[in-house]
PDB file of C-alpha atoms in Angstrom:
ATOM      1  CA  MET V   1      56.715 -91.198  24.330  1.00  0.00           C
ATOM      2  CA  SER V   2      60.165 -91.821  22.938  1.00  0.00           C
ATOM      3  CA  THR V   3      62.435 -89.076  21.713  1.00  0.00           C
ATOM      4  CA  SER V   4      64.312 -89.048  18.415  1.00  0.00           C
ATOM      5  CA  ALA V   5      67.493 -89.900  20.317  1.00  0.00           C
ATOM      6  CA  GLN V   6      65.824 -92.929  21.894  1.00  0.00           C
ATOM      7  CA  ARG V   7      64.502 -94.110  18.529  1.00  0.00           C
ATOM      8  CA  LEU V   8      67.956 -93.704  16.981  1.00  0.00           C
ATOM      9  CA  ALA V   9      69.513 -95.685  19.842  1.00  0.00           C
ATOM     10  CA  ILE V  10      67.013 -98.502  19.245  1.00  0.00           C
ATOM     11  CA  ALA V  11      67.764 -98.495  15.501  1.00  0.00           C
ATOM     12  CA  GLN V  12      71.502 -98.535  16.175  1.00  0.00           C
ATOM     13  CA  SER V  13      71.245-101.465  18.581  1.00  0.00           C
ATOM     14  CA  LEU V  14      68.879-103.567  16.426  1.00  0.00           C
ATOM     15  CA  LEU V  15      69.640-102.649  12.790  1.00  0.00           C
ATOM     16  CA  LEU V  16      73.050-101.015  12.541  1.00  0.00           C
ATOM     17  CA  SER V  17      75.522-102.356  15.114  1.00  0.00           C
ATOM     18  CA  PRO V  18      74.740-106.081  14.660  1.00  0.00           C
ATOM     19  CA  TYR V  19      75.644-105.727  10.970  1.00  0.00           C
ATOM     20  CA  GLY V  20      78.739-103.561  11.339  1.00  0.00           C
ATOM     21  CA  LEU V  21      76.931-100.379  10.290  1.00  0.00           C
ATOM     22  CA  ASP V  22      76.814 -96.970  11.932  1.00  0.00           C
ATOM     23  CA  THR V  23      75.344 -93.586  11.090  1.00  0.00           C
ATOM     24  CA  GLY V  24      78.545 -92.685   9.244  1.00  0.00           C
ATOM     25  CA  HIS V  25      77.864 -95.468   6.733  1.00  0.00           C
ATOM     26  CA  LEU V  26      74.332 -94.135   6.212  1.00  0.00           C
ATOM     27  CA  HIS V  27      75.614 -90.581   5.667  1.00  0.00           C
ATOM     28  CA  SER V  28      78.261 -91.867   3.262  1.00  0.00           C
ATOM     29  CA  ALA V  29      75.719 -93.806   1.189  1.00  0.00           C
ATOM     30  CA  LEU V  30      73.409 -90.791   0.980  1.00  0.00           C
ATOM     31  CA  SER V  31      76.340 -88.526   0.056  1.00  0.00           C
ATOM     32  CA  ASP V  32      77.320 -90.922  -2.734  1.00  0.00           C
ATOM     33  CA  MET V  33      73.772 -90.816  -4.080  1.00  0.00           C
ATOM     34  CA  PHE V  34      73.544 -87.019  -3.936  1.00  0.00           C
ATOM     35  CA  VAL V  35      76.544 -86.706  -6.273  1.00  0.00           C
ATOM     36  CA  HIS V  36      73.773 -86.426  -8.876  1.00  0.00           C
ATOM     37  CA  ASP V  37      70.936 -83.943  -8.903  1.00  0.00           C
ATOM     38  CA  LEU V  38      68.526 -85.849  -6.672  1.00  0.00           C
ATOM     39  CA  ALA V  39      65.489 -84.171  -5.189  1.00  0.00           C
ATOM     40  CA  TYR V  40      65.282 -86.719  -2.378  1.00  0.00           C
ATOM     41  CA  ALA V  41      66.868 -89.974  -1.221  1.00  0.00           C
ATOM     42  CA  ASP V  42      66.381 -92.273   1.731  1.00  0.00           C
ATOM     43  CA  ILE V  43      67.628 -95.532   3.206  1.00  0.00           C
ATOM     44  CA  TYR V  44      65.524 -98.215   4.823  1.00  0.00           C
ATOM     45  CA  LEU V  45      66.540-101.204   6.884  1.00  0.00           C
ATOM     46  CA  GLN V  46      64.235-104.050   7.815  1.00  0.00           C
ATOM     47  CA  TYR V  47      64.483-106.979  10.173  1.00  0.00           C
ATOM     48  CA  THR V  48      61.395-109.010  11.016  1.00  0.00           C
ATOM     49  CA  ARG V  49      61.353-112.310  12.863  1.00  0.00           C
ATOM     50  CA  ALA V  50      58.197-114.405  13.177  1.00  0.00           C
ATOM     51  CA  GLU V  51      57.524-117.662  14.976  1.00  0.00           C
ATOM     52  CA  SER V  52      54.297-119.646  15.240  1.00  0.00           C
ATOM     53  CA  TRP V  53      53.234-122.987  16.655  1.00  0.00           C
ATOM     54  CA  ALA V  54      50.105-125.047  16.039  1.00  0.00           C
ATOM     55  CA  LEU V  55      48.897-127.217  18.900  1.00  0.00           C
ATOM     56  CA  GLU V  56      46.409-130.028  18.711  1.00  0.00           C
ATOM     57  CA  GLU V  57      45.226-131.667  21.906  1.00  0.00           C
ATOM     58  CA  GLY V  58      48.156-130.164  23.762  1.00  0.00           C
ATOM     59  CA  GLN V  59      50.793-131.452  21.336  1.00  0.00           C
ATOM     60  CA  VAL V  60      52.799-129.445  18.860  1.00  0.00           C
ATOM     61  CA  LYS V  61      51.657-130.396  15.353  1.00  0.00           C
ATOM     62  CA  SER V  62      53.604-127.816  13.351  1.00  0.00           C
ATOM     63  CA  GLY V  63      55.829-124.827  13.734  1.00  0.00           C
ATOM     64  CA  GLN V  64      57.113-122.051  11.550  1.00  0.00           C
ATOM     65  CA  PHE V  65      59.967-119.595  11.856  1.00  0.00           C
ATOM     66  CA  SER V  66      60.949-116.892   9.397  1.00  0.00           C
ATOM     67  CA  ILE V  67      63.291-113.931   9.139  1.00  0.00           C
ATOM     68  CA  ASP V  68      62.748-111.155   6.620  1.00  0.00           C
ATOM     69  CA  GLN V  69      65.572-108.639   6.422  1.00  0.00           C
ATOM     70  CA  GLY V  70      67.210-106.232   4.057  1.00  0.00           C
ATOM     71  CA  VAL V  71      68.630-102.835   3.277  1.00  0.00           C
ATOM     72  CA  GLY V  72      67.490-100.587   0.470  1.00  0.00           C
ATOM     73  CA  VAL V  73      67.611 -97.107  -0.935  1.00  0.00           C
ATOM     74  CA  ARG V  74      65.203 -94.848  -2.780  1.00  0.00           C
ATOM     75  CA  ALA V  75      66.236 -91.957  -5.007  1.00  0.00           C
ATOM     76  CA  VAL V  76      63.890 -89.359  -6.478  1.00  0.00           C
ATOM     77  CA  VAL V  77      64.870 -87.516  -9.655  1.00  0.00           C
ATOM     78  CA  GLY V  78      62.252 -85.127 -10.997  1.00  0.00           C
ATOM     79  CA  ASP V  79      59.079 -87.159 -11.412  1.00  0.00           C
ATOM     80  CA  LYS V  80      60.854 -90.547 -11.259  1.00  0.00           C
ATOM     81  CA  THR V  81      61.731 -92.769  -8.296  1.00  0.00           C
ATOM     82  CA  ALA V  82      64.365 -95.519  -8.276  1.00  0.00           C
ATOM     83  CA  PHE V  83      64.623 -98.304  -5.671  1.00  0.00           C
ATOM     84  CA  ALA V  84      67.386-100.835  -5.043  1.00  0.00           C
ATOM     85  CA  TYR V  85      67.687-103.342  -2.213  1.00  0.00           C
ATOM     86  CA  SER V  86      69.455-106.403  -0.878  1.00  0.00           C
ATOM     87  CA  ASP V  87      68.086-109.239   1.251  1.00  0.00           C
ATOM     88  CA  GLU V  88      71.249-108.992   3.350  1.00  0.00           C
ATOM     89  CA  ILE V  89      72.155-106.163   5.700  1.00  0.00           C
ATOM     90  CA  GLY V  90      75.751-104.967   5.641  1.00  0.00           C
ATOM     91  CA  ILE V  91      78.152-102.265   4.563  1.00  0.00           C
ATOM     92  CA  SER V  92      78.797-103.723   1.103  1.00  0.00           C
ATOM     93  CA  GLN V  93      75.071-104.287   0.468  1.00  0.00           C
ATOM     94  CA  LEU V  94      74.271-100.686   1.454  1.00  0.00           C
ATOM     95  CA  ARG V  95      77.025 -99.356  -0.806  1.00  0.00           C
ATOM     96  CA  GLN V  96      75.931-101.553  -3.713  1.00  0.00           C
ATOM     97  CA  ALA V  97      72.299-100.435  -3.396  1.00  0.00           C
ATOM     98  CA  ALA V  98      73.379 -96.766  -3.347  1.00  0.00           C
ATOM     99  CA  GLN V  99      75.695 -97.296  -6.333  1.00  0.00           C
ATOM    100  CA  THR V 100      72.972 -99.102  -8.261  1.00  0.00           C
ATOM    101  CA  THR V 101      70.538 -96.202  -7.984  1.00  0.00           C
ATOM    102  CA  ARG V 102      73.334 -93.711  -8.655  1.00  0.00           C
ATOM    103  CA  ALA V 103      74.500 -95.625 -11.727  1.00  0.00           C
ATOM    104  CA  HIS V 104      70.980 -95.659 -13.132  1.00  0.00           C
ATOM    105  CA  HIS V 105      70.360 -91.949 -12.455  1.00  0.00           C
ATOM    106  CA  GLY V 106      70.981 -90.968 -16.059  1.00  0.00           C
ATOM    107  CA  ASP V 107      69.293 -94.070 -17.432  1.00  0.00           C
ATOM    108  CA  ILE V 108      65.893 -93.519 -15.829  1.00  0.00           C
ATOM    109  CA  GLY V 109      63.727 -92.677 -18.766  1.00  0.00           C
ATOM    110  CA  PRO V 110      60.087 -92.848 -19.776  1.00  0.00           C
ATOM    111  CA  ARG V 111      59.948 -96.633 -19.271  1.00  0.00           C
ATOM    112  CA  ASP V 112      58.540 -98.016 -16.050  1.00  0.00           C
ATOM    113  CA  THR V 113      61.519-100.282 -15.353  1.00  0.00           C
ATOM    114  CA  GLN V 114      65.127-100.737 -16.308  1.00  0.00           C
ATOM    115  CA  ASP V 115      65.390-104.521 -16.630  1.00  0.00           C
ATOM    116  CA  THR V 116      68.498-106.659 -16.650  1.00  0.00           C
ATOM    117  CA  GLY V 117      66.762-110.008 -16.586  1.00  0.00           C
ATOM    118  CA  ARG V 118      65.092-110.111 -13.172  1.00  0.00           C
ATOM    119  CA  THR V 119      61.501-110.360 -12.026  1.00  0.00           C
ATOM    120  CA  PRO V 120      60.189-107.546  -9.777  1.00  0.00           C
ATOM    121  CA  ARG V 121      59.720-108.316  -6.095  1.00  0.00           C
ATOM    122  CA  CYS V 122      57.283-106.188  -4.113  1.00  0.00           C
ATOM    123  CA  GLY V 123      58.244-102.981  -5.923  1.00  0.00           C
ATOM    124  CA  ARG V 124      61.793-103.285  -4.633  1.00  0.00           C
ATOM    125  CA  HIS V 125      64.633-104.857  -6.548  1.00  0.00           C
ATOM    126  CA  ARG V 126      67.824-106.472  -5.368  1.00  0.00           C
ATOM    127  CA  ALA V 127      70.977-104.480  -5.809  1.00  0.00           C
ATOM    128  CA  ASP V 128      73.358-107.301  -4.933  1.00  0.00           C
ATOM    129  CA  GLY V 129      72.096-109.847  -7.461  1.00  0.00           C
ATOM    130  CA  ALA V 130      72.841-112.602  -4.925  1.00  0.00           C
ATOM    131  CA  GLY V 131      71.390-115.911  -5.973  1.00  0.00           C
ATOM    132  CA  ARG V 132      69.976-114.517  -9.203  1.00  0.00           C
ATOM    133  CA  PRO V 133      71.433-113.292 -12.463  1.00  0.00           C
ATOM    134  CA  GLY V 134      71.452-109.581 -13.223  1.00  0.00           C
ATOM    135  CA  LYS V 135      70.329-106.530 -11.339  1.00  0.00           C
ATOM    136  CA  ARG V 136      67.187-104.464 -11.608  1.00  0.00           C
ATOM    137  CA  ILE V 137      66.234-100.897 -10.855  1.00  0.00           C
ATOM    138  CA  HIS V 138      62.561 -99.992 -10.532  1.00  0.00           C
ATOM    139  CA  THR V 139      61.278 -96.565 -11.452  1.00  0.00           C
ATOM    140  CA  THR V 140      57.939 -94.945 -10.995  1.00  0.00           C
ATOM    141  CA  HIS V 141      56.575 -91.684 -12.357  1.00  0.00           C
ATOM    142  CA  HIS V 142      54.695 -89.279 -10.109  1.00  0.00           C
TER     143      HIS V 142
END
């Protein structure tokens, strides 16, 4: 069974260090978010790589390769939750996601979403706006 220190070392080697991040950046982002009266906040990082091959009579007929990655934050204020994320992992993307939820702290109202022209993606919404116009913050009520 792995210890917390071992799990942190794995996270640092696979999710933080390759992208120029360290635990100080995570603490800084959380501190920036807690400037407001949050009940809870967290950061998530994701990196998934998949590869598959289809063989027919011993010959490769098709192959697929994909990478799914990102950094995001969640902030809980009262009975509302805000999410922001980026498909890229990096210091600026982490900061932007934290600033997006922080900036919308006072704007989270009785509506389900704060929309700036974007379509929701899997309950998480890009904070960097890369490749698409506008930004979006998603809120849910408990």
